[in-house]
mmCIF file of C-alpha atoms and ligand atoms in Angstrom:
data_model
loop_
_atom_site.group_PDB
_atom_site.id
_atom_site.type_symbol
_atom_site.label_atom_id
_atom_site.label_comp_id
_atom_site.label_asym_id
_atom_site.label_seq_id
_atom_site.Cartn_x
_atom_site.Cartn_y
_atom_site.Cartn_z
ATOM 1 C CA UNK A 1 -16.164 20.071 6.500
ATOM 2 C CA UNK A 2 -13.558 19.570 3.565
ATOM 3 C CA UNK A 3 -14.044 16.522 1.874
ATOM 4 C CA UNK A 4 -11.320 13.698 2.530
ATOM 5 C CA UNK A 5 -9.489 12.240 0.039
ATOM 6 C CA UNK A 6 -6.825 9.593 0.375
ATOM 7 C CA UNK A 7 -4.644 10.144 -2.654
ATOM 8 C CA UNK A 8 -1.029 10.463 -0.697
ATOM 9 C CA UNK A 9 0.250 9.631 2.675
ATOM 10 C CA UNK A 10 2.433 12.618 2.931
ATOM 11 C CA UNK A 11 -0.831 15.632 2.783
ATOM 12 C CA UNK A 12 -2.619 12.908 5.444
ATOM 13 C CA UNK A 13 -1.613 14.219 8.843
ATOM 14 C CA UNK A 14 -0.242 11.470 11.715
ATOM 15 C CA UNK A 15 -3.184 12.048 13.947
ATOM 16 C CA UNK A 16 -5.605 11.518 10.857
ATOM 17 C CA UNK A 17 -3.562 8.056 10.355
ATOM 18 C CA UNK A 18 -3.489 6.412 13.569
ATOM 19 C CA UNK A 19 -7.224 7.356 14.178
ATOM 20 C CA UNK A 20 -8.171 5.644 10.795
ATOM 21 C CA UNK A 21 -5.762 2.397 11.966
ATOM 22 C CA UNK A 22 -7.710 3.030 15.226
ATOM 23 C CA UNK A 23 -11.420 2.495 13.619
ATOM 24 C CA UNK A 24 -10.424 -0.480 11.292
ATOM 25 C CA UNK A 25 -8.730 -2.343 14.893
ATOM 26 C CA UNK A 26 -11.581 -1.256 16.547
ATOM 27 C CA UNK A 27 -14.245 -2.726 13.301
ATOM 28 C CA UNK A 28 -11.753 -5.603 13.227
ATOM 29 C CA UNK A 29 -12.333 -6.484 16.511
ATOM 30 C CA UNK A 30 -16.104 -6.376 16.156
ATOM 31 C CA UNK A 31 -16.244 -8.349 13.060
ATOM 32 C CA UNK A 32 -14.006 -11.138 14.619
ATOM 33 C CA UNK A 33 -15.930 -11.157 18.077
ATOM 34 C CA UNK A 34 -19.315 -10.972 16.831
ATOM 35 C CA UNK A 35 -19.743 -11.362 13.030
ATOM 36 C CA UNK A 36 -21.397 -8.376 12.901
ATOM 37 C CA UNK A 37 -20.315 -4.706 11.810
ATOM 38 C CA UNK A 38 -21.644 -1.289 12.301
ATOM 39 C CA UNK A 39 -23.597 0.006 9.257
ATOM 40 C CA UNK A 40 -21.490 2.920 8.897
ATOM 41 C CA UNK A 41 -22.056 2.986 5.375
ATOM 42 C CA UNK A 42 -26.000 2.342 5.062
ATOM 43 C CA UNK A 43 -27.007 3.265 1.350
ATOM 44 C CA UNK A 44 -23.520 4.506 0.365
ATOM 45 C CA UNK A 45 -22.226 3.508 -3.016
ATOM 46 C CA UNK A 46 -18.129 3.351 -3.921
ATOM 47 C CA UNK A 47 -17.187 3.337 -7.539
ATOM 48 C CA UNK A 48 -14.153 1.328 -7.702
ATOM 49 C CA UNK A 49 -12.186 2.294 -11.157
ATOM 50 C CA UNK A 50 -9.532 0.037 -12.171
ATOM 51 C CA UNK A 51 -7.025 0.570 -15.218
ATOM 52 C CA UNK A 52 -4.491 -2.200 -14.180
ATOM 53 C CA UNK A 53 -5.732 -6.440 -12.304
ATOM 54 C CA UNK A 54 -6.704 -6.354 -9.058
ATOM 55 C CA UNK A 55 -7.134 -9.328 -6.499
ATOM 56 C CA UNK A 56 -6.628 -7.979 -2.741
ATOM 57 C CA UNK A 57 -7.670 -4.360 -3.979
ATOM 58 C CA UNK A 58 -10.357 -4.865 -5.697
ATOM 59 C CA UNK A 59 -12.127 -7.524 -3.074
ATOM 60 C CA UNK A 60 -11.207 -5.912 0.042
ATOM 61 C CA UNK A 61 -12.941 -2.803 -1.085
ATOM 62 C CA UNK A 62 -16.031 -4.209 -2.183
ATOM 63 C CA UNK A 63 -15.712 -6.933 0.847
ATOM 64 C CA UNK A 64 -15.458 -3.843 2.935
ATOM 65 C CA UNK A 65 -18.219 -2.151 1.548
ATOM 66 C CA UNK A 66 -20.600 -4.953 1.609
ATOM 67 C CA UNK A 67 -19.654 -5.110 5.652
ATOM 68 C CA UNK A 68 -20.826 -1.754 5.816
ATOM 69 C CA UNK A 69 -23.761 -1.604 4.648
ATOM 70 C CA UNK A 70 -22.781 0.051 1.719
ATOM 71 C CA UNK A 71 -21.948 -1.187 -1.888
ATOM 72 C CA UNK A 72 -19.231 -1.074 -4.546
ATOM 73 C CA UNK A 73 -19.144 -0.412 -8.389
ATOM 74 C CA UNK A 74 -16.689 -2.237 -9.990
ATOM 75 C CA UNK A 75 -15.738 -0.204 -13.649
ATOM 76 C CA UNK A 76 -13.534 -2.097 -16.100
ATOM 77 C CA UNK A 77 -10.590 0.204 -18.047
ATOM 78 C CA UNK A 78 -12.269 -0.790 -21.326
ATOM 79 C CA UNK A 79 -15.579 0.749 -19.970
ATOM 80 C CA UNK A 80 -14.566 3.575 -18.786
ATOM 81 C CA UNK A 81 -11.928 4.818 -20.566
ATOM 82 C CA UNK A 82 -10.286 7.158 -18.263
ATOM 83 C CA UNK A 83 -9.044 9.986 -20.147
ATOM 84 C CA UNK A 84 -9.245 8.751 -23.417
ATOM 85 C CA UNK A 85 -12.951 8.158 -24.123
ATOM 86 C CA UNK A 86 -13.920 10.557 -21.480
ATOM 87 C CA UNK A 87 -11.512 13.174 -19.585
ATOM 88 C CA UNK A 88 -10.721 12.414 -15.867
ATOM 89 C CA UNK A 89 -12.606 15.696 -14.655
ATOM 90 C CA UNK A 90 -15.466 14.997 -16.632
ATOM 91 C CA UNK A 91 -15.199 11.331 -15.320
ATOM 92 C CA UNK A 92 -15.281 12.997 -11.719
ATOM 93 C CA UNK A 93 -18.213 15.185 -12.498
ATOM 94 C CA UNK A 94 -19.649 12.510 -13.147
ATOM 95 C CA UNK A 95 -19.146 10.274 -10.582
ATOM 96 C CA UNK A 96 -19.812 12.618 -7.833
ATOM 97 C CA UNK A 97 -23.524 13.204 -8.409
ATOM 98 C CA UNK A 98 -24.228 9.589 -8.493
ATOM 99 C CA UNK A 99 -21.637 7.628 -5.844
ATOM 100 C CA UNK A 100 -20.645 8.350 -2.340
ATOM 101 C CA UNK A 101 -17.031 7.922 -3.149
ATOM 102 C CA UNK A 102 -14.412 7.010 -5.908
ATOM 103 C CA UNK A 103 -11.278 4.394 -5.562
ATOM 104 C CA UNK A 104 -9.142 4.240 -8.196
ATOM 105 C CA UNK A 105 -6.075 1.989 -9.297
ATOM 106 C CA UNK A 106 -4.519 3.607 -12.313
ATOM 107 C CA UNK A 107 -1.209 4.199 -14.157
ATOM 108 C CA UNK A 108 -0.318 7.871 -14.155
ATOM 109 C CA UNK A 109 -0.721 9.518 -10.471
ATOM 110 C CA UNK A 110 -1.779 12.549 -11.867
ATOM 111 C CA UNK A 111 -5.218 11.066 -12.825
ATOM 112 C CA UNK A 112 -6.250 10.318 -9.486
ATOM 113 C CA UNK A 113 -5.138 14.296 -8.400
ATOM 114 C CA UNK A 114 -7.148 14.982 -11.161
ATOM 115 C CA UNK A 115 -10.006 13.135 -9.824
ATOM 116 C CA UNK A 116 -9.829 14.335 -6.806
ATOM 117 C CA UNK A 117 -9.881 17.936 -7.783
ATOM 118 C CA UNK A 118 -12.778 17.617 -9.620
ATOM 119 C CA UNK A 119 -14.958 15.070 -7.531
ATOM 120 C CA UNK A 120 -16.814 16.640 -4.985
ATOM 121 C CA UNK A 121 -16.605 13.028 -2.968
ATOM 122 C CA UNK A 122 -13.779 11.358 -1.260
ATOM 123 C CA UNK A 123 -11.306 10.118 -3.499
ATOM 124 C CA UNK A 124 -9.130 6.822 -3.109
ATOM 125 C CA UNK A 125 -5.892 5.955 -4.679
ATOM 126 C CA UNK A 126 -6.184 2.166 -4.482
ATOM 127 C CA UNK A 127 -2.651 1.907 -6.497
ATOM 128 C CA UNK A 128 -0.725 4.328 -8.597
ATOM 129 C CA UNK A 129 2.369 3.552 -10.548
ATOM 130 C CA UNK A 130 3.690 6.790 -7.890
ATOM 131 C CA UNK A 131 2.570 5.059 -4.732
ATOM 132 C CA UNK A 132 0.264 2.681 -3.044
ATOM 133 C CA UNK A 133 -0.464 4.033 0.288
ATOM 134 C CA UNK A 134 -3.496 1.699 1.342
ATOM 135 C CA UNK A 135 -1.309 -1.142 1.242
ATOM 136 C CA UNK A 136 1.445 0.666 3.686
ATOM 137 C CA UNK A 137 -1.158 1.390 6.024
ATOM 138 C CA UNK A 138 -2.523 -2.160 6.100
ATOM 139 C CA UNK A 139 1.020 -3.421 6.303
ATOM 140 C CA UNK A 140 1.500 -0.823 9.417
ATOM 141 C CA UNK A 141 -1.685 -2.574 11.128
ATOM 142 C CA UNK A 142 -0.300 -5.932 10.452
ATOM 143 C CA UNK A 143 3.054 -5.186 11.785
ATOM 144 C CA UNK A 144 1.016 -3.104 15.061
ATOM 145 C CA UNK A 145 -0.935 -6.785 15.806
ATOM 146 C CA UNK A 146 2.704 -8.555 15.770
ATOM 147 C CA UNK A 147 4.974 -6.137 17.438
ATOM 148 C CA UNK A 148 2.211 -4.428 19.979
ATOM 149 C CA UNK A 149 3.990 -0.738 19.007
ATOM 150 C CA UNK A 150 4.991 0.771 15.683
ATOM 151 C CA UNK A 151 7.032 3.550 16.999
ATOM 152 C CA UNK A 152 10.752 2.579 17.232
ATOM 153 C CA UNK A 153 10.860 -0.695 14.918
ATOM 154 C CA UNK A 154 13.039 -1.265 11.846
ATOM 155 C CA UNK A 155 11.416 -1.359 8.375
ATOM 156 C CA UNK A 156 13.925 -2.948 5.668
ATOM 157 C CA UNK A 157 12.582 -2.891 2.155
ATOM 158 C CA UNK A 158 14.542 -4.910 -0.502
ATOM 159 C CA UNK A 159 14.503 -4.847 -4.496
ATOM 160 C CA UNK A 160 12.513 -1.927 -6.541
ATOM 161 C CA UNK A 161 12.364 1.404 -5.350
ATOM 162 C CA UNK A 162 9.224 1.783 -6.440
ATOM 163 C CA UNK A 163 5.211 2.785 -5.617
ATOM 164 C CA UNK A 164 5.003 0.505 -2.532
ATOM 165 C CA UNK A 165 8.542 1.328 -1.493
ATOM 166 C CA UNK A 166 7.339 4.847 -1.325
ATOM 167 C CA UNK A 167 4.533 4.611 0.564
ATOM 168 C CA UNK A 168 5.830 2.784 3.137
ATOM 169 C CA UNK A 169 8.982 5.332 3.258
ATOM 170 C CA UNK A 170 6.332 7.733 4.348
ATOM 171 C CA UNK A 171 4.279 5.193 6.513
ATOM 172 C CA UNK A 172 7.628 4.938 8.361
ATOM 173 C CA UNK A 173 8.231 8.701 8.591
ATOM 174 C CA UNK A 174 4.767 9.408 9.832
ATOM 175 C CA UNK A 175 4.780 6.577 12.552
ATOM 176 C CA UNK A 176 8.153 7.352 14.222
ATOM 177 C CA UNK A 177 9.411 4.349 12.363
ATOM 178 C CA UNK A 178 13.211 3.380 10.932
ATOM 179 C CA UNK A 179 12.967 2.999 7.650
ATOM 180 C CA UNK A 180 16.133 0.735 5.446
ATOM 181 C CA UNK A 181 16.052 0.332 1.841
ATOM 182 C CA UNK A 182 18.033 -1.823 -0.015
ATOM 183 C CA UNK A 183 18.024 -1.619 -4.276
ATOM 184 C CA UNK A 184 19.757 -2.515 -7.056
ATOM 185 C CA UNK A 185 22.089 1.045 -8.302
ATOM 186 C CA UNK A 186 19.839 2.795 -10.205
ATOM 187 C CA UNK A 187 16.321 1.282 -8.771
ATOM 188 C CA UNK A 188 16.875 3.768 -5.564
ATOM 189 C CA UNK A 189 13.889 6.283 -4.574
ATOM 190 C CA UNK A 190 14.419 9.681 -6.137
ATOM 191 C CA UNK A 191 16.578 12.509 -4.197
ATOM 192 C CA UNK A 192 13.489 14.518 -4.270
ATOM 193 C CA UNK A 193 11.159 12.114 -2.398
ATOM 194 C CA UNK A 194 13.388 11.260 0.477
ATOM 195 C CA UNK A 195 14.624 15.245 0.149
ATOM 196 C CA UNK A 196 10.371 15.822 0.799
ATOM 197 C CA UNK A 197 9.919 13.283 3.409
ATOM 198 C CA UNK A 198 13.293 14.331 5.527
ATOM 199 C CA UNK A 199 12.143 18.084 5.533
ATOM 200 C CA UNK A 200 8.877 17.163 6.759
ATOM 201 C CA UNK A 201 10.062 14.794 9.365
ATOM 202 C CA UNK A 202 14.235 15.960 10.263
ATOM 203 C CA UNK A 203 14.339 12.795 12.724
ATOM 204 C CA UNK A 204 13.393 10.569 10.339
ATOM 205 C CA UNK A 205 16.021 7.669 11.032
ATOM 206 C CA UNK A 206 16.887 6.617 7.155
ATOM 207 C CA UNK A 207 19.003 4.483 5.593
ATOM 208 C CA UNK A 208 19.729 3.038 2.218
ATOM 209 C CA UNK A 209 22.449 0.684 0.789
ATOM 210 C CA UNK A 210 22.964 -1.285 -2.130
ATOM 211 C CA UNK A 211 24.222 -4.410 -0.226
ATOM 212 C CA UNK A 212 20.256 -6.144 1.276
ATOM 213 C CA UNK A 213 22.611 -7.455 3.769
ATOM 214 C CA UNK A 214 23.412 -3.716 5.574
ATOM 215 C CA UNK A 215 20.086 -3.157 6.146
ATOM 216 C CA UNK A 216 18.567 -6.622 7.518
ATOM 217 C CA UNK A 217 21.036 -6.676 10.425
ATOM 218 C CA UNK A 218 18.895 -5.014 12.852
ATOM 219 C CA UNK A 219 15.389 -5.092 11.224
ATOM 220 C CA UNK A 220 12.318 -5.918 12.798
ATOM 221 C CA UNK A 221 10.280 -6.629 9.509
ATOM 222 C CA UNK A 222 11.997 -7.716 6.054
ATOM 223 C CA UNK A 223 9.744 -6.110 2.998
ATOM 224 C CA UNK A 224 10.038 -6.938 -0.668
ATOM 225 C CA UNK A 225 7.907 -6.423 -3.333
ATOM 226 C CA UNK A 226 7.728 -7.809 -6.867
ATOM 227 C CA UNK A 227 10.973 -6.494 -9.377
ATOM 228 C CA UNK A 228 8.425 -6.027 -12.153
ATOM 229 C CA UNK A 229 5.485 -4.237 -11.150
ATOM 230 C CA UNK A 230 2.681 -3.835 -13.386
ATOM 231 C CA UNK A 231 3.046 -1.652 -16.628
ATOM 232 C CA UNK A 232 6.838 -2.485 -16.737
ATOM 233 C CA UNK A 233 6.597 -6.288 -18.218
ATOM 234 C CA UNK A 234 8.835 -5.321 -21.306
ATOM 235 C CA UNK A 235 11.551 -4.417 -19.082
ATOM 236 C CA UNK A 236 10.790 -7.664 -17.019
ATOM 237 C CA UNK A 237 14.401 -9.730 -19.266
ATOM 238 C CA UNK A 238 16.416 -6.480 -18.292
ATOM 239 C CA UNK A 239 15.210 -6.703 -14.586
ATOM 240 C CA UNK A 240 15.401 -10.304 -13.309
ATOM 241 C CA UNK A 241 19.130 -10.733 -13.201
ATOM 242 C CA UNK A 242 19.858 -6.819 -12.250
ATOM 243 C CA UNK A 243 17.613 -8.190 -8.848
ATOM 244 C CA UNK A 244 18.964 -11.339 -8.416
ATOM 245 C CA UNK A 245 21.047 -10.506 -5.488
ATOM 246 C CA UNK A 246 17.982 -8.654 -3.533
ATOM 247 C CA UNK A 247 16.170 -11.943 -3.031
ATOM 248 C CA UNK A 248 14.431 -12.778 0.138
ATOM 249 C CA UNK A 249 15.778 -16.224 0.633
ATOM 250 C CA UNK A 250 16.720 -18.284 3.926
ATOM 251 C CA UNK A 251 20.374 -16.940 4.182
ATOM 252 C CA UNK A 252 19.421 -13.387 3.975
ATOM 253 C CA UNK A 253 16.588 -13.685 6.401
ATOM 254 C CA UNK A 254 19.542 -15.681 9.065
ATOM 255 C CA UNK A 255 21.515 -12.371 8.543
ATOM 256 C CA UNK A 256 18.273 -10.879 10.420
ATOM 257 C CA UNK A 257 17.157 -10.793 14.337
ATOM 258 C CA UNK A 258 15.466 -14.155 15.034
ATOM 259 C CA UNK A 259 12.583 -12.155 15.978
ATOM 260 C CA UNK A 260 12.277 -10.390 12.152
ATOM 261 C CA UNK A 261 9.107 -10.662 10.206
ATOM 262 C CA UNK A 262 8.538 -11.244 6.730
ATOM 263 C CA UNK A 263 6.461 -9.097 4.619
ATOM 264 C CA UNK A 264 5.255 -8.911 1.088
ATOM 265 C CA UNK A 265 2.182 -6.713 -0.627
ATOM 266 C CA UNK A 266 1.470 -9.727 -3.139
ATOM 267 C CA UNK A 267 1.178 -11.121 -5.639
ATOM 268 C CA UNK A 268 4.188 -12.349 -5.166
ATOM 269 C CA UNK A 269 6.636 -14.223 -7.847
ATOM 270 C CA UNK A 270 7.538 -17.410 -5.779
ATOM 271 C CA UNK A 271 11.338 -17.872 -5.676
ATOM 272 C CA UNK A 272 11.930 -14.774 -7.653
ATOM 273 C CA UNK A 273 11.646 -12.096 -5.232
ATOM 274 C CA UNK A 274 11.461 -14.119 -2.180
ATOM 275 C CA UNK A 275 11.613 -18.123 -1.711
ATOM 276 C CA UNK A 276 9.000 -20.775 -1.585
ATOM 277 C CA UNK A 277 10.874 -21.708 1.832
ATOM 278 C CA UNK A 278 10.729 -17.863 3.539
ATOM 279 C CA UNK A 279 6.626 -17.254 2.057
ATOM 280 C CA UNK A 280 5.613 -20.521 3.862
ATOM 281 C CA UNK A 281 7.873 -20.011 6.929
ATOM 282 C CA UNK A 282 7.267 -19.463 10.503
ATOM 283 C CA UNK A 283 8.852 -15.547 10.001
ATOM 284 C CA UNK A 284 6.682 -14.748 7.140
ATOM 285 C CA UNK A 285 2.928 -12.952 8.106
ATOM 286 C CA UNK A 286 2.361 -12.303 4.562
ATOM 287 C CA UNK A 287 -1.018 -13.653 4.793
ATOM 288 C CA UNK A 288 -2.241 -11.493 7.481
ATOM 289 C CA UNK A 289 -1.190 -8.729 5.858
ATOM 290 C CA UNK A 290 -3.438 -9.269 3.058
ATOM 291 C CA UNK A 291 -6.244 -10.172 5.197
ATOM 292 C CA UNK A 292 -5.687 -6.734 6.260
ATOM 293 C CA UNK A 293 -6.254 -5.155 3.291
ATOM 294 C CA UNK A 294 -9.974 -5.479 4.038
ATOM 295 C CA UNK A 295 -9.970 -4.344 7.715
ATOM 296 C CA UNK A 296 -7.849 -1.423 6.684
ATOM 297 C CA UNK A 297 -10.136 -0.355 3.922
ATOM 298 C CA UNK A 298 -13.270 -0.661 6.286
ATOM 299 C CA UNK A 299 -11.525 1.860 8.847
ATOM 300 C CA UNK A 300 -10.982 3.780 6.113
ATOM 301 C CA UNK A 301 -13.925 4.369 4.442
ATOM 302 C CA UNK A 302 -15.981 4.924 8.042
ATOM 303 C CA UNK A 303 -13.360 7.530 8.629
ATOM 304 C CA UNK A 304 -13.257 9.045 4.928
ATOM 305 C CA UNK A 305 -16.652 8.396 3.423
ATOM 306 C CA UNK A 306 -18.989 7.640 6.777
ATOM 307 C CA UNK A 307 -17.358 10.736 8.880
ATOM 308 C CA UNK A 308 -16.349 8.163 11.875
HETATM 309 N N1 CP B 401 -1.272 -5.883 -2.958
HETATM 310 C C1 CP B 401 -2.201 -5.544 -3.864
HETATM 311 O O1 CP B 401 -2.536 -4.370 -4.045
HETATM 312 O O2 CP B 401 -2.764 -6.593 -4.510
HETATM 313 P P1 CP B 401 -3.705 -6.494 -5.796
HETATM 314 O O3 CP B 401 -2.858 -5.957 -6.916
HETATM 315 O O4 CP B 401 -4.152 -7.907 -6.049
HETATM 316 O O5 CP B 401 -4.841 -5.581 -5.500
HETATM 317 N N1 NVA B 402 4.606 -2.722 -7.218
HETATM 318 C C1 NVA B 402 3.514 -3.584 -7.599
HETATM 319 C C2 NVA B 402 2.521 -3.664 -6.482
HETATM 320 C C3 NVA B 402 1.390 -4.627 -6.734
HETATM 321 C C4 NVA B 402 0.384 -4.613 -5.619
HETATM 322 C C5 NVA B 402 2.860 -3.064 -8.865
HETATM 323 O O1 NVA B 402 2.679 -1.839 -8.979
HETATM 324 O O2 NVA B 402 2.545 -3.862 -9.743
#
């Protein structure tokens, strides 16, 4: 069997998604009934490389492995030196003969393609300054536990068009989904993504506008993310007042159903982004959704690194 690597949502088939949201409900489930969870990974190691700070990431993988049965490597950028004190495929080579899997956060997205061409064992993108499809998929589950479906809801993303945006533009797409976006000019996804994501699914129902409050009207979960994502903190003067108008605040979550959720990937930069009043509200699930990080990433790694 080909090994499985998780570097992009758009080369993981649909069926391949829903069964990996379907073993991290199903390990959910058995954690939260009984404590307990199947040792899918018995003896299995995960190197976990990180080039940029980590909170959820970085503890719901080695939470998840721990769960398991299994355990996680945590390598520093300083230490490793992906790239510059060591080449990525060498780094790879490496890592293959000794760990059962690799999950990286880094800056450039080619480095984790790189990895995963030359690893022989599953390879994770845990965050790439291209995309950050773990988080979509544990955002999917989250909004799944609230809404009972996924197929057929409204997705509105407001502020950056940027690695989360992305993912979660293909989460969408690959979940029968309607996906909004809503950015500042000149923050919008590139032509060639949405170009990609439209030929592979035609009835992909899309919209984007640079007014947040065209695309809350008839959403069923509001999204933002932080305007400065890591790696862009010298541009962080330039940004703030360009984003101004995309916050989440209370009047642009009354221009939404009554029904809307609230979502955010965290960390989040309280009443920039979104308000203290909206995080803390009775709409927002945000926390959830980070607890979900962790049953995500178990389902994940049984289905990638375990063969469940
Ligand atoms: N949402 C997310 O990936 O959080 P961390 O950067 O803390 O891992
Ligand atoms: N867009 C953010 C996500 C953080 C989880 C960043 O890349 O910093």
């Amino acid at each position: 069997m080909a090994k499985f690597d998780f570097v992009s949502l758009s080369e993981t088939p649909a069926e391949t998604l829903r069964h990996i949201l379907d073993v991290a409900i199903r390990l959910k489930k058995q954690h939260k009934s009984t404590g307990l969870n199947d040792q899918l990974a018995r003896g299995k190691v995960l190197a976990c490389i990180f080039e940029k700070p980590s909170l959820r990431t970085r503890v719901s993988f080695e939470a998840a492995m721990n769960h398991l049965g299994g355990s996680a490597i945590y390598i520093s950028p300083n230490e490793i030196g992906l790239g510059t004190r060591e080449s990525t495929p060498d780094v790879a080579r490496v890592l293959a003969g000794m760990v059962d899997g690799i999950m990286a956060r880094v800056f450039e997205h080619q480095k984790l393609k790189d990895l995963a061409a030359y690893a022989s064992v599953p390879v994770i993108n845990g965050l790439s300054d291209y995309s950050h499809p773990c988080q979509a998929m544990a955002d999917l589950m989250t909004a799944e536990e609230h809404f009972g479906k996924l197929e057929g809801l409204t997705l509105a993303y407001i502020g950056d068009g940027n690695n989360v945006a992305r993912s979660l533009m293909v989460a969408c797409a690959k979940f029968n989904m309607k996906f909004r976006i809503s950015t500042p000019p000149g923050y919008e996804l590139e032509d060639d993504l949405i170009t990609r994501i439209m030929r592979q699914v035609p009835n992909l129902d899309f919209a984007s506008a640079h007014d947040p409050r065209d695309v809350v009207h008839d959403a069923d979960i509001l999204y933002t993310d932080t305007w400065v994502s890591m790696g862009q903190e010298a541009e962080k003067a330039k940004r703030l007042p360009i984003f101004e108008p995309y916050q989440i605040n209370a009047a642009l979550l009354k221009a939404a159903p009554a029904s809307a959720i609230v979502m955010h990937c965290l960390p989040a930069y309280r009443n920039v982004e979104i308000t203290d009043e909206v995080i803390d509200g009775p709409q927002s699930v945000v926390w959830a959704e980070a607890h979900n990080r962790l049953h995500f990433q178990k389902g994940l790694l049984a289905v990638c690194m375990c063969g469940a």
